[in-house]
Amino acid sequence: MVKPMSRRVFLKAAGLAAAVALLPVRARAAQGKPRNIILIYADDLGYGDLGCYGATQVATPHIDRIAREGVRFVNAHSTSATCTPSRYALLTGEYPWRRQGTGILPGDARLIIEPGRTTLPALLQRAGYQTGVVGKWHLGLGAGHLDWNQDIAPGPLDIGFDYCFLIPATGDRVPCVYVEDRRVVGLDPQDPIQVSYTKPIGTDPTGRDHPELLKMHPSHGHDQTIVNGISRIGYMTGGQAARWVDEDIADTITRKATAFIEKYRAEPFFLYFSTHDIHVPRVPHPRFAGKSGLGPRGDVIVQLDEAVGTLLATLDRLGLAEDTLLIFSSDNGPVVDDGYRDRAVELLDGHRPAGPLRGGKYSAFDAGTRVPWIVRWPGQVRPGVSGALVSQVDLAASLAALTDQKLAADDIPDSLDVLGALLGRTDRGRDHLVEHAGVLSLIQGDWKYIEPGQGPRMNVNTNIELGNVPQPQLYHLRDDLGEKTNLAAEHPQRVREMAARLRDIRQQGRTRPGPR
Ligand code: NG6
Ligand code: CA
């Protein structure tokens, strides 16, 4: 557990401390602002997938370095067990299950965050940071019926980002092109793009009809338009010159991320670097193929780690590391077979993507949302391990506090200021947390309650236990981290209380204390 941090910035010299203590609160907070903030957000990376979280078969030296130099959280959560809702919460500070339409989006979905809303990037923009997002988006683009050949709006530039370079949805969904600011990159106007999620479009072969053209075959779903020898979810036609090459995605987005850092090296910046790794399709660059011994899933973990290393080296080279608050996390828990026959299951070889946790991506058990989370800010964050309960929904309020931004009553409604915990100064984070998969769960202290659901109990395709059963479940996480023993029958009163609290949280429509 992290020991209370010496408030080093203020207390270094007693005289300085006395002088600082006399400053008004606002000025003091401003003094503690980081020059830069970088959020590295991995995709589908599990609690057990990194060396610093106990993995022994795959080496992640760069991410382990952040852990060594920062605080590593062991009870930190994405809000949801899948991507779109977790990212929605990260950027809006609102639990996604409060809103319809925040589930896994198709690649032609409209933007689900309304322009004008107070978002994490908008708060940081207001605080004077140059804000950029590079990598996976998956929150929709446009206002419906988007024409990919024209200006793409609304998008990230309309909800608080100054710059974007995007994978619009996921690596396994069309359109398989990058979007920079408002345009598809490298698009030939003579070869316009069209996208459909309802019916085949154009004459491109599909994986269903032409499996002989595939270099990677689906195990479930993923049998529509073939791009780069890999069949995807959804149909697209045109845009040949703009199509990405999966093997180069990590290098391309890492280059864009480092270019952003270089460009704004003399100004405060906030970079949201959202990797494609380690989502499917797992197609590493040839220099990583076979490197992990665990097949493509392990290889793309190594590739992810190298991308992080490139960012760290860029910060070191530019002399920015000391002044940069760096946060590393993942959008949801791990999955081994997520729809392509990449031999991830066969080659697992004892590696445990979820570590000691039960479930995985899609699951109400803790592996769904308890994710790696590391915070580094040299000189400010004392290295250690923290058991504080924190959620990604809290980043907005915490970074608003850090950068001294005022919030209106209705802003970021579920986001709590857990800055002290994030900076390793206290072990107290939230006192409770709602986890979201098919059903909701409530964590309160050492206890976790999973509400009854209509199933299915298992996701047969991914072979993941979803924890969605008709009976209430109650686990004592401190004694039973693996959620093996359902104690609901032994503690009916606690079950009733936690169910009632969950009902209240739903009904109140917010977590952050309101006005008055
Ligand atoms: C599922 C996909 C899965 C993945 C997931 C989204 C099928 C059968 N499965 O529907 O492969 O794309 O959606 O993952 O299509 S996430 O990390 O973006 O939430
Ligand atoms: Ca994900």
CSV table of N, CA and C in Angstrom, one decimal, residues 45 231 238 423 467 476 495:
chain,number,residue,atom,x,y,z
A,45,LEU,N,-6.4,-5.2,-22.7
A,45,LEU,CA,-5.2,-5.7,-22.0
A,45,LEU,C,-5.7,-6.1,-20.6
A,231,SER,N,-10.9,-10.7,-43.0
A,231,SER,CA,-12.3,-10.2,-43.2
A,231,SER,C,-12.7,-9.6,-41.9
A,238,GLY,N,-14.4,0.9,-52.0
A,238,GLY,CA,-13.6,2.1,-52.4
A,238,GLY,C,-12.5,2.4,-51.3
A,423,LEU,N,-2.4,10.2,-7.2
A,423,LEU,CA,-1.0,10.7,-7.1
A,423,LEU,C,-0.3,9.9,-6.0
A,467,GLY,N,-20.9,-14.2,-15.5
A,467,GLY,CA,-21.3,-13.8,-14.2
A,467,GLY,C,-22.7,-13.3,-14.2
A,476,HIS,N,-16.7,-11.7,-1.2
A,476,HIS,CA,-15.8,-10.9,-0.3
A,476,HIS,C,-14.5,-10.8,-1.0
A,495,VAL,N,-27.0,-8.3,1.2
A,495,VAL,CA,-27.4,-8.4,-0.2
A,495,VAL,C,-28.5,-7.3,-0.4
